[in-house]
Short mmCIF file of C-alpha atoms in Angstrom, two decimals:
data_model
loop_
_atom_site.label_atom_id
_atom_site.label_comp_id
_atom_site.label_asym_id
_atom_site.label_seq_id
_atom_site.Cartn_x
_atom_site.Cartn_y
_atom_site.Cartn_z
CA UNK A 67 24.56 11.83 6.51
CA UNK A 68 24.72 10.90 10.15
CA UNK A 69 22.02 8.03 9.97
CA UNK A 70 24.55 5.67 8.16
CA UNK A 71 28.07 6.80 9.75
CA UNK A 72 29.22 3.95 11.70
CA UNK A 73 26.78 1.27 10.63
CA UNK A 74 28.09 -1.47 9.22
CA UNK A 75 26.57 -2.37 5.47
CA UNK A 76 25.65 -6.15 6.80
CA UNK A 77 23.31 -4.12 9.49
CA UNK A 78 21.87 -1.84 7.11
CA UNK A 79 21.10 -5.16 5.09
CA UNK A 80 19.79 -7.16 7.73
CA UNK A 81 17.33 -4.64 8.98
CA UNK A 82 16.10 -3.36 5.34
CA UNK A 83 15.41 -7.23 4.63
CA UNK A 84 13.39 -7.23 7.95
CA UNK A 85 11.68 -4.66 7.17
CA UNK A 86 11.02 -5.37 3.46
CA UNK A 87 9.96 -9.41 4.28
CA UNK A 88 7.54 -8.13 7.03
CA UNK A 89 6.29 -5.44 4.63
CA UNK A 90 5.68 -8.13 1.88
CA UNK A 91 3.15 -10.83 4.17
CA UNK A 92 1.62 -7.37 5.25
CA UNK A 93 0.80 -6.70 1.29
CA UNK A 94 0.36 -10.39 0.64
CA UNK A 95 -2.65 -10.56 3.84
CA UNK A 96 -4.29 -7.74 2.47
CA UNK A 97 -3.89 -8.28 -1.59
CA UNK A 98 -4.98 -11.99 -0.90
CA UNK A 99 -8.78 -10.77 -0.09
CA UNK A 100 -9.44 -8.41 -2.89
CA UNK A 101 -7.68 -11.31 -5.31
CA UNK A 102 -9.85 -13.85 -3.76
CA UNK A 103 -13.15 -11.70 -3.53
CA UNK A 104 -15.17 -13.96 -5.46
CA UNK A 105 -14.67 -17.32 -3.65
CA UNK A 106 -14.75 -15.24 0.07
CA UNK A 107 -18.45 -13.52 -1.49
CA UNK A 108 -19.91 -17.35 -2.17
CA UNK A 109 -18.70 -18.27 1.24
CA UNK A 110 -19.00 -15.87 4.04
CA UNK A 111 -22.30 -14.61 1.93
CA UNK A 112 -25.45 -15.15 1.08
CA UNK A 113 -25.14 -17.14 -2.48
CA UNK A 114 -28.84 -16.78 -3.28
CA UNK A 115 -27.79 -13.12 -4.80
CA UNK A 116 -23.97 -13.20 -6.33
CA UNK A 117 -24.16 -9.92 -6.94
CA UNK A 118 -25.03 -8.45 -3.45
CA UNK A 119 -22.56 -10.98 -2.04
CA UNK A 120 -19.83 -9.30 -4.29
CA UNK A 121 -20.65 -5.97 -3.19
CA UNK A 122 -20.88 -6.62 0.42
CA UNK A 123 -17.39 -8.20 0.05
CA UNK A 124 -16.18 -5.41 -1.42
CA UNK A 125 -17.62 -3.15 1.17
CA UNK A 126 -15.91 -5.35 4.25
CA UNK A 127 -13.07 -4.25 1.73
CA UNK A 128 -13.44 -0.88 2.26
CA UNK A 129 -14.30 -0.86 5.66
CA UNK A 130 -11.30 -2.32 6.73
CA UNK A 131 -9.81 0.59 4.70
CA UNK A 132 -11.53 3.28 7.30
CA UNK A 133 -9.46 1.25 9.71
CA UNK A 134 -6.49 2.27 8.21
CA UNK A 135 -6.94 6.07 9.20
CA UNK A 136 -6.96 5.10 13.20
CA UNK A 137 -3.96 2.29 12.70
CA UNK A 138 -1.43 4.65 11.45
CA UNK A 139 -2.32 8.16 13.88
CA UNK A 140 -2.58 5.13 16.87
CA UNK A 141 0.33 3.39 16.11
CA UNK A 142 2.28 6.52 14.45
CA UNK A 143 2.43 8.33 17.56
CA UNK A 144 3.58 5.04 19.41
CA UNK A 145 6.40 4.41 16.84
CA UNK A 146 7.26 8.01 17.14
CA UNK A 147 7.80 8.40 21.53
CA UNK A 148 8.37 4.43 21.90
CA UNK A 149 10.50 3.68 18.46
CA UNK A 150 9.57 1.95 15.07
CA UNK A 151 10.84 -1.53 16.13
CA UNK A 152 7.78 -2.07 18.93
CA UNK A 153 5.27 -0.89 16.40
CA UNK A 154 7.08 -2.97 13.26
CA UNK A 155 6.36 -6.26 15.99
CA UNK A 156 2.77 -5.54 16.71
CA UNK A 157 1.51 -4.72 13.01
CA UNK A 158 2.67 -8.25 11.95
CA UNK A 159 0.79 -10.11 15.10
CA UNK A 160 -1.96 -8.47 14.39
CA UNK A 161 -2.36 -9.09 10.56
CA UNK A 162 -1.14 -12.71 11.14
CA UNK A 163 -4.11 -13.03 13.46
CA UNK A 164 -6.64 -11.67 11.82
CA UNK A 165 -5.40 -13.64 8.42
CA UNK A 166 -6.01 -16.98 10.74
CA UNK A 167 -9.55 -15.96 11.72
CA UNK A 168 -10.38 -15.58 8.26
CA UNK A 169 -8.76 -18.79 7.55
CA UNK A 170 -10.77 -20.78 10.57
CA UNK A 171 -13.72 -18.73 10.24
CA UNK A 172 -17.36 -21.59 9.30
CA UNK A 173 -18.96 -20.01 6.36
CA UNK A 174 -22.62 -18.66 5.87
CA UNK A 175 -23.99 -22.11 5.12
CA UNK A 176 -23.04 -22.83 9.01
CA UNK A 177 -22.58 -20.16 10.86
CA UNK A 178 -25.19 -17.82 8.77
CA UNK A 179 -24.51 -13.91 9.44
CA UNK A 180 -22.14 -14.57 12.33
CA UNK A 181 -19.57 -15.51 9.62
CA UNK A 182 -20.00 -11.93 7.82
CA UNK A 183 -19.77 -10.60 11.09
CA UNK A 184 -16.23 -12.22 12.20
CA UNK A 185 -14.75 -11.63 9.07
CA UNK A 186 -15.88 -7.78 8.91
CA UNK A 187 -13.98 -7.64 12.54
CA UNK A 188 -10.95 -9.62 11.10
CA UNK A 189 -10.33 -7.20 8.26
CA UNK A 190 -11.14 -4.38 11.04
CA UNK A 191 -8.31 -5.50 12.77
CA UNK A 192 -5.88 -5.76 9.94
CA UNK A 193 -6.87 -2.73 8.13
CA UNK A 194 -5.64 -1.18 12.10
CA UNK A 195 -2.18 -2.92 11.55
CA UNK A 196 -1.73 -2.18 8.16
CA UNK A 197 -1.75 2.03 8.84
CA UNK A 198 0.16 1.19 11.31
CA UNK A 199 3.03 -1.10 9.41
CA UNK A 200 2.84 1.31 5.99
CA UNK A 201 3.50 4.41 8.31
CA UNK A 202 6.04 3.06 10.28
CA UNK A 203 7.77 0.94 7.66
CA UNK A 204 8.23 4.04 5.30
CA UNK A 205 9.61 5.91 8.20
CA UNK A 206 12.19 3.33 9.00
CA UNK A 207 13.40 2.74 5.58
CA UNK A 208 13.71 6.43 4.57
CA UNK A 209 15.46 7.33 8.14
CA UNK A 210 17.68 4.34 7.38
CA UNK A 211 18.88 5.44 3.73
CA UNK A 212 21.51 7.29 2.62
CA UNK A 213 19.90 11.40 1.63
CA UNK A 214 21.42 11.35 -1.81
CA UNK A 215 20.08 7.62 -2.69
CA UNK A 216 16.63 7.85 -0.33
CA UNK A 217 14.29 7.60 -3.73
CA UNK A 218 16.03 4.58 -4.27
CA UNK A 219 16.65 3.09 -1.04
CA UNK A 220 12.86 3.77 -0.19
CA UNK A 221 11.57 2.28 -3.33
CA UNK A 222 11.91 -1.50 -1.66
CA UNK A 223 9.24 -0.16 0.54
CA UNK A 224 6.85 -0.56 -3.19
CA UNK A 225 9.37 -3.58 -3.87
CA UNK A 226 7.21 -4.82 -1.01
CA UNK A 227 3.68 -3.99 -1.47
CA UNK A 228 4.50 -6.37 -5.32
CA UNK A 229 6.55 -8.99 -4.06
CA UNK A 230 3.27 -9.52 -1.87
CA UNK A 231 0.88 -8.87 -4.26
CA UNK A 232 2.90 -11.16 -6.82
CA UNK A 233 3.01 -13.69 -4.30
CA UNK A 234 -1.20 -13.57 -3.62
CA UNK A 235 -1.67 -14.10 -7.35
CA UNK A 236 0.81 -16.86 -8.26
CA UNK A 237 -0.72 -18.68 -5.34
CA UNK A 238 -4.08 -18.10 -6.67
CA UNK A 239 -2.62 -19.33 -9.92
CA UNK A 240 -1.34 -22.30 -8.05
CA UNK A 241 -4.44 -23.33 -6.33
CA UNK A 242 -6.80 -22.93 -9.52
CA UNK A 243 -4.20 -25.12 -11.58
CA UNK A 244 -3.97 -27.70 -9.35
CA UNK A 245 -7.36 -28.43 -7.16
CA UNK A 246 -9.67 -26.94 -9.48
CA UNK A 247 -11.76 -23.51 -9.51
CA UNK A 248 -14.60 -25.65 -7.52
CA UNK A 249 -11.98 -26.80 -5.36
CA UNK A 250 -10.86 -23.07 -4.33
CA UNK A 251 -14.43 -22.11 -3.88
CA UNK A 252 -15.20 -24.84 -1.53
CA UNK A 253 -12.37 -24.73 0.71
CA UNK A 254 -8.76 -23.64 -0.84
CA UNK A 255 -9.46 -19.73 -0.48
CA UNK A 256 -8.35 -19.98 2.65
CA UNK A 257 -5.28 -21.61 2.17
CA UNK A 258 -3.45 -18.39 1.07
CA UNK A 259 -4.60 -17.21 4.14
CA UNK A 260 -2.89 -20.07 6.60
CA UNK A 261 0.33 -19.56 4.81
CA UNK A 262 0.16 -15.49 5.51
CA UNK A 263 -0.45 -16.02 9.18
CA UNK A 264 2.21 -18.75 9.72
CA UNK A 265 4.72 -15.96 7.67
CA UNK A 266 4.22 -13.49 9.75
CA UNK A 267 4.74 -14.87 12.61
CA UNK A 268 7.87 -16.19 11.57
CA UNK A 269 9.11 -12.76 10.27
CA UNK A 270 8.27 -11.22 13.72
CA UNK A 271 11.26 -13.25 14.92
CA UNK A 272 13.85 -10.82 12.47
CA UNK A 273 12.18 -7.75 13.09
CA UNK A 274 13.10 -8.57 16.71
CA UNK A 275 16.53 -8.33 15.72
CA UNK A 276 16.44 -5.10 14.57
CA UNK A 277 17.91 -1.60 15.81
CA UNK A 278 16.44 1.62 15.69
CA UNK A 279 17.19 4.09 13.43
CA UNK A 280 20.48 6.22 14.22
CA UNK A 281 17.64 9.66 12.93
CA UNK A 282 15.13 8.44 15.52
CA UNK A 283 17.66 7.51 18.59
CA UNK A 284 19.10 10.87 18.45
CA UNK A 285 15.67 12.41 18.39
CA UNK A 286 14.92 10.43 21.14
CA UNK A 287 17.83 11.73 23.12
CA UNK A 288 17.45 15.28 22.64
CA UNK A 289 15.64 17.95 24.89
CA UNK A 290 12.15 18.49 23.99
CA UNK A 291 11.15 22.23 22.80
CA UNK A 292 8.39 23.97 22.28
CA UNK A 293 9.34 24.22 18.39
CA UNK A 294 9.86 20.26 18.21
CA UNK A 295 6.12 19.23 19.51
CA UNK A 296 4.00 20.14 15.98
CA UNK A 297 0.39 21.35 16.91
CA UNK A 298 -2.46 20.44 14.58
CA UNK A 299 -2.08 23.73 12.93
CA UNK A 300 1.58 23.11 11.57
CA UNK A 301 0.94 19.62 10.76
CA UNK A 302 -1.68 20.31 8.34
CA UNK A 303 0.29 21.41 5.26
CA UNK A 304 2.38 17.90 5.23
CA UNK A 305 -0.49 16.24 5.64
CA UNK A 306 -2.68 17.45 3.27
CA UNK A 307 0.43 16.92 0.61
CA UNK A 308 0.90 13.74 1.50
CA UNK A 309 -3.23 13.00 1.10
CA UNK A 310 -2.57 14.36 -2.55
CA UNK A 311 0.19 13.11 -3.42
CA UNK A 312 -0.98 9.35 -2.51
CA UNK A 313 -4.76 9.35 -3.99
CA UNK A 314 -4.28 8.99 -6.96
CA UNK A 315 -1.69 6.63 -6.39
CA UNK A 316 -4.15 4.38 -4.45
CA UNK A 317 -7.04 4.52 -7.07
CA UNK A 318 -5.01 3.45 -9.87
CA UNK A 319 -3.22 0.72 -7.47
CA UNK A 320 -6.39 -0.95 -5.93
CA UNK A 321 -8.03 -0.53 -9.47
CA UNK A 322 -5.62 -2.73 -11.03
CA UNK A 323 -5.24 -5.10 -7.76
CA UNK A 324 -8.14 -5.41 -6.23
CA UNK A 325 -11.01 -5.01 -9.56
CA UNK A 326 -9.40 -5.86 -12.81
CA UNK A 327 -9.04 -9.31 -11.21
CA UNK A 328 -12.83 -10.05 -10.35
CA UNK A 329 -13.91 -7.24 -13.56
CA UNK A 330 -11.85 -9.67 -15.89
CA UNK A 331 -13.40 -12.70 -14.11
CA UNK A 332 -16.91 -11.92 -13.33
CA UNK A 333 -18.20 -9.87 -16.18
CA UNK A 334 -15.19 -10.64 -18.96
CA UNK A 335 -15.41 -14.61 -18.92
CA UNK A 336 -11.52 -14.96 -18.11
CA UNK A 337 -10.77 -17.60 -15.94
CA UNK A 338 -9.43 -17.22 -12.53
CA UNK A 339 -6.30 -18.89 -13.17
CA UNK A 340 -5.56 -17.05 -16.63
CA UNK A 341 -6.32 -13.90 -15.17
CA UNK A 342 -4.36 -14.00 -11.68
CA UNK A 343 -0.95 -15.54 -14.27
CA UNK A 344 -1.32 -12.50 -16.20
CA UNK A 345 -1.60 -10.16 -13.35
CA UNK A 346 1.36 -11.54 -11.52
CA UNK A 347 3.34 -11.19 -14.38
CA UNK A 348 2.35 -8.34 -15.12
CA UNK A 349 3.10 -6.96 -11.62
CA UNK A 350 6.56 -8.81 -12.33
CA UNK A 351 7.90 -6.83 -14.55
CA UNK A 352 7.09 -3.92 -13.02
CA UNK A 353 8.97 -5.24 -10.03
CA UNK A 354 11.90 -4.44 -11.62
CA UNK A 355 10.93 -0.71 -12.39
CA UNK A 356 11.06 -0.05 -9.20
CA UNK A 357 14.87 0.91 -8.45
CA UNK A 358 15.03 2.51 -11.79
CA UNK A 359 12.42 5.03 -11.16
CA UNK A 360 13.63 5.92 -7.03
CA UNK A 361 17.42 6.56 -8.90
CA UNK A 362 15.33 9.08 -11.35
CA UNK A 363 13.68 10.92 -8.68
CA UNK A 364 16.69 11.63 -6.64
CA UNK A 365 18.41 12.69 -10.08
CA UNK A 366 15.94 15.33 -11.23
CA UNK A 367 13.53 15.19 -8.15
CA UNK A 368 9.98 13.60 -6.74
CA UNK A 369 8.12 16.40 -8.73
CA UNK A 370 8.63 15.58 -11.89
CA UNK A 371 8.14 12.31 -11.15
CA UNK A 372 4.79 12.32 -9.97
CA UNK A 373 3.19 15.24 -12.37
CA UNK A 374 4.56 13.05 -15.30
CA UNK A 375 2.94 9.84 -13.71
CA UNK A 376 -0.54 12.11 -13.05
CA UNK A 377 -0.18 13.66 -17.04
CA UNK A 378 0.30 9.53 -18.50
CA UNK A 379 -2.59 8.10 -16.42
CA UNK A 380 -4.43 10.68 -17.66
CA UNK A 381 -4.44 9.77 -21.61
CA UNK A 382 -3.81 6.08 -20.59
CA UNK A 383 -6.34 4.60 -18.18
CA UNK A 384 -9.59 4.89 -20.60
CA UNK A 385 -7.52 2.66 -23.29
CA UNK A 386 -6.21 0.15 -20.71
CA UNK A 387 -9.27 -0.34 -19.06
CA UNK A 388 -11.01 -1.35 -22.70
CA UNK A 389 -7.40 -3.06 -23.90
CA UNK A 390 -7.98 -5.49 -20.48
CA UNK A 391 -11.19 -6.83 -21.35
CA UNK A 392 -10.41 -7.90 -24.85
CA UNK A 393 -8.36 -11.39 -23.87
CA UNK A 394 -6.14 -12.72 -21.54
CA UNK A 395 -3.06 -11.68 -23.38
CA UNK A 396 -4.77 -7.99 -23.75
CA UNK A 397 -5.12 -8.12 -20.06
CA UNK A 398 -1.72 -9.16 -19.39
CA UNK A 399 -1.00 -5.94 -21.85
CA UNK A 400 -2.78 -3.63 -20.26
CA UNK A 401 -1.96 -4.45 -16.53
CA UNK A 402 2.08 -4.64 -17.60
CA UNK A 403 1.70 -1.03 -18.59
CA UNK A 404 -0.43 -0.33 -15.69
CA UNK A 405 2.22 -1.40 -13.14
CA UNK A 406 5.02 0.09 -14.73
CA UNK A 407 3.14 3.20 -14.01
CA UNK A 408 2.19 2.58 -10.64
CA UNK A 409 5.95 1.88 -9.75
CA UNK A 410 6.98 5.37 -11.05
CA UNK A 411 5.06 7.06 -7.99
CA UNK A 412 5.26 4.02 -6.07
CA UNK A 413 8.79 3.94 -5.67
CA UNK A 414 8.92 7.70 -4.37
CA UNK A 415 5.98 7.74 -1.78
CA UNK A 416 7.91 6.50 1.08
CA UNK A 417 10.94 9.28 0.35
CA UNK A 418 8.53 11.72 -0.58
CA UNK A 419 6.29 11.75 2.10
CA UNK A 420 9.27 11.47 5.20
CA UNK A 421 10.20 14.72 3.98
CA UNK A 422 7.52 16.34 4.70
CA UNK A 423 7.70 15.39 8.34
CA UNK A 424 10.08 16.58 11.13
CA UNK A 425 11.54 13.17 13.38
CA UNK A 426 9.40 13.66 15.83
CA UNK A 427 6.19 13.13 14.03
CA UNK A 428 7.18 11.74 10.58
CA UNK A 429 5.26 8.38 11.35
CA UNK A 430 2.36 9.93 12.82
CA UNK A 431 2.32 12.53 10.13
CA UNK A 432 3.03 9.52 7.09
CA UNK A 433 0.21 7.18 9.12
CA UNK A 434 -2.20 10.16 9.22
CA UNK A 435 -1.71 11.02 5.52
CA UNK A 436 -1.50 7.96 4.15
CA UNK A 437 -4.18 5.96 5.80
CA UNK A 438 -6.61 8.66 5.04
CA UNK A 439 -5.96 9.23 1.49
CA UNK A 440 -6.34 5.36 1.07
CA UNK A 441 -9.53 5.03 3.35
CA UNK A 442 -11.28 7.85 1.32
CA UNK A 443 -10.55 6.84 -1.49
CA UNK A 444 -8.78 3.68 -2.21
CA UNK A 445 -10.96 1.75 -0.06
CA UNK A 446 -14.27 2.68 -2.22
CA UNK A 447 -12.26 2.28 -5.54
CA UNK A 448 -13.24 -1.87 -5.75
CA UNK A 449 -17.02 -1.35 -4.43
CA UNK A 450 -17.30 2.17 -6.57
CA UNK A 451 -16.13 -0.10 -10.09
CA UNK A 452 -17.98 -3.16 -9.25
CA UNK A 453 -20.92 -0.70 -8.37
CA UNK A 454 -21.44 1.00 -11.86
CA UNK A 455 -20.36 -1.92 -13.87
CA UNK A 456 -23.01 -4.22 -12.26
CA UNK A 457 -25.60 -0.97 -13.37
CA UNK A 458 -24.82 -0.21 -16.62
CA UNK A 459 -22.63 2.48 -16.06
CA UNK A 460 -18.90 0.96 -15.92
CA UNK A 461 -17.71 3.58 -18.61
CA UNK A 462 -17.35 6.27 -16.01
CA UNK A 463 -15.22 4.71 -13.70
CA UNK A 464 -12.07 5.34 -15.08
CA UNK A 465 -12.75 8.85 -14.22
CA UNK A 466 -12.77 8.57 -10.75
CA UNK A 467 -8.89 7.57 -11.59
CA UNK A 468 -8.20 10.35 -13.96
CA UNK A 469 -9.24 13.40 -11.26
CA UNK A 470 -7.90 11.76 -8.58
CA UNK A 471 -4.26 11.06 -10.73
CA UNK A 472 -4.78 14.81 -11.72
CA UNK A 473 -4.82 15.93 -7.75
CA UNK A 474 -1.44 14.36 -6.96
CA UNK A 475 -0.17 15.78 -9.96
CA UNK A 476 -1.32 19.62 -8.89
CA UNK A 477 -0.31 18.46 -5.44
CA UNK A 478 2.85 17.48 -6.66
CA UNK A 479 3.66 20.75 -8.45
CA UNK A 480 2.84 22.52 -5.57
CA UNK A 481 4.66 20.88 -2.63
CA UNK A 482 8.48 22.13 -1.63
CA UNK A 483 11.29 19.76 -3.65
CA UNK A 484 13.14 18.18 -0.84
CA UNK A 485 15.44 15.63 -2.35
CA UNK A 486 18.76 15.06 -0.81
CA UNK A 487 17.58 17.49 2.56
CA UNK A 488 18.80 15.54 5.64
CA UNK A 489 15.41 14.19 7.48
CA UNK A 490 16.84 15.50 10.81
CA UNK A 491 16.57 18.85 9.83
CA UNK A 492 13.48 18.23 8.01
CA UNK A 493 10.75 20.37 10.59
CA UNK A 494 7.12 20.53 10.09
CA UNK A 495 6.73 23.65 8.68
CA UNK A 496 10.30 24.20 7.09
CA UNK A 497 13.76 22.56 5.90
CA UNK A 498 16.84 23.45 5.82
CA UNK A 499 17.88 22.28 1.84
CA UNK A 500 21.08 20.48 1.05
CA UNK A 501 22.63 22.90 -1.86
CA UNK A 502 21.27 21.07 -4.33
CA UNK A 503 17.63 21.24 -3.33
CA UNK A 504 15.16 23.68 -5.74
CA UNK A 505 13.76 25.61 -4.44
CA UNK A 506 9.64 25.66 -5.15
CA UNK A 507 5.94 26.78 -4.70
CA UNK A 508 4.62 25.29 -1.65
CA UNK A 509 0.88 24.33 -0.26
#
């Protein structure tokens, strides 16, 4: 356990909060456009068609998505020869920044397609950061955690992704409660987006603070071999677990983030306000979930985990989908049950996927997985649902959840068990287990 000996616990704490603040205004930047979709379509889009301007909001969505793939190999290979701290900094100016542009940006009415146009290069440049910050953060905080508690330690990295989700929709709450839905559409959408910016620059400040992991310094320090330098060919396996392990995972997430919101809105009659308050408290409870699901994996393991999680969204989603367009209370229902799902894999993803990786590539390996399994297909989930609901169609789109919940579950039961190995003797191709490690079928 030689990433924690020495290290006093106020350090540990310090740099987990760092890395779990910064993490959050990450989430909260990129949550804040899919909640606010419908105001950012009537402004930075032609009006005369709604529906068009939805979709082409949407697909800025899920362009900024295809970003993600480049951010985290870009910025994973920098974290992994120049340290996580540098690439931790960047991420966050570079969201902040492109959360301001969006904020300042003149809307159609003025600026006519030049305002598309800025804002499709402002997500660009955030969907770069964010493959970046997911890669690197999940790195850090697994490298940082103790092996025989790293499903739980590594579960703040999800503890994240809702406290800035939660934070997006109780805003949205906010500003539709107090100024008005009209209000928000004229000129309070981008508020949310101000207050992002100005908190991540502030949170830049702690994350200069921080140390680099003990895993990562010692890596740094040692003699490079030919055996430590992964080629393409070695790399694949991890990464094409980690691709199935986190698809379905970001389906079911942005389907419950990024469309329920405008699908209970736009085509349910629920009012903004109603329907971002049940959200966030739906996303709430599952908050607490979180912990309690990382302590279960690293009691009985990530596998079962994740093919019980791919076996329940399975028989669920069809009946949550319908139970969320009944009322406001059905929706809050329906998306508490969602969530508490979502944390189950959530929590593990970060654990799960450093041990697939040796040191010397686990963020490049994590930022290549990752960001590809959510640019293919997390980043068409909101424009694929909005898509066949607006033609008739909107039954079918819980199965694009279903098979894609069913591949991380197959994925899942194929991939090596690895809880409790020590990540610095995690390689790309093979680990040396702890004694209580299973031993399994692999990819």
């Amino acid at each position: 356990m030689r990433q924690l000996e020495g290290e006093p616990t106020a350090r540990k704490v310090r740099t987990l909060a760092a890395i779990t603040v910064g993490n959050s205004f990450e989430w909260y930047e990129w949550a804040i456009y899919g909640i606010f979709a419908p105001f950012i379509a009537a402004a930075m889009f032609d009006r005369a068609d709604p529906v068009s301007a939805l979709l082409s909001t949407f697909a800025v969505f899920a362009i900024g998505f295809l970003m993600r793939p480049i951010g985290g190999i870009v910025f994973g290979r920098i974290a992994d020869r120049r340290g996580r701290k540098t690439v931790l900094i960047a991420t966050l100016l570079m969201m902040g920044t492109g959360s301001m542009v969006i904020a300042l940006t003149p809307d159609f009415e003025t600026l006519g397609v030049w305002a598309s146009v800025v804002l499709l290069l402002a997500r660009m440049a955030q969907g770069f950061a964010h493959g970046g910050e997911s890669a690197t953060s999940y790195s850090y905080v697994a490298e940082l955690a103790p092996p025989q508690k790293r499903g739980a330690w590594s579960s703040y990295a999800y503890v994240a992704v809702l406290i800035g989700t939660i934070g997006a929709f109780v805003l949205g709450v906010a500003l539709t409660a107090v100024l008005g839905q009209q209000a928000v559409a004229d000129w309070a959408w981008r508020v949310p987006f101000v207050f992002g910016a100005l908190g991540s620059f502030v949170v830049m400040f702690l994350r200069s603070r921080m140390e680099e992991s003990e895993v990562f310094t010692e890596q740094a320090h040692a003699p490079v071999t030919q055996s430590a330098t992964a080629p393409p060919r070695r790399l694949f396996r991890p990464v094409a677990t980690g691709i199935g392990l986190i698809c379905g995972l970001t389906v079911f997430q942005y389907t419950w983030l990024a469309f329920i919101p405008t699908y209970a809105i736009v085509h349910q009659g629920v009012s903004a306000d109603t329907a971002y308050l049940a959200l966030a408290g739906a996303q709430f409870i599952g908050l607490f979930c979180l912990p309690l699901w990382g302590r279960l994996g690293d009691a009985i393991g990530r596998r079962p985990v994740f093919i019980g999680w791919a076996v329940a969204v399975a028989v669920l989603q069809i009946p949550l989908v319908a139970l969320a367009g009944q009322s406001a209370w059905s929706l809050f229902i329906a998306s508490t049950v969602a969530w508490v799902l979502a944390t189950a894999t959530g929590a593990l993803q970060a654990a799960t996927l450093a041990e697939q990786f040796s040191t010397r590539d686990r963020t490049f390996g994590i930022g290549l997985a990752f960001s590809v399994s959510v640019a293919l297909f997390g980043g068409a989930t909101p424009y694929l649902n909005e898509y066949m609901h607006a033609h008739g169609v909107g039954v079918l789109a819980p199965g694009w959840v279903i098979v894609t919940a069913l591949i991380s579950g197959i994925t899942a039961w194929l991939m090596p068990e690895r809880r409790g190995a020590d990540l610095a003797d995690v390689g790309a191709d093979a680990v040396r287990h702890t004694e209580d490690v299973t031993p399994t079928r692999e990819l």
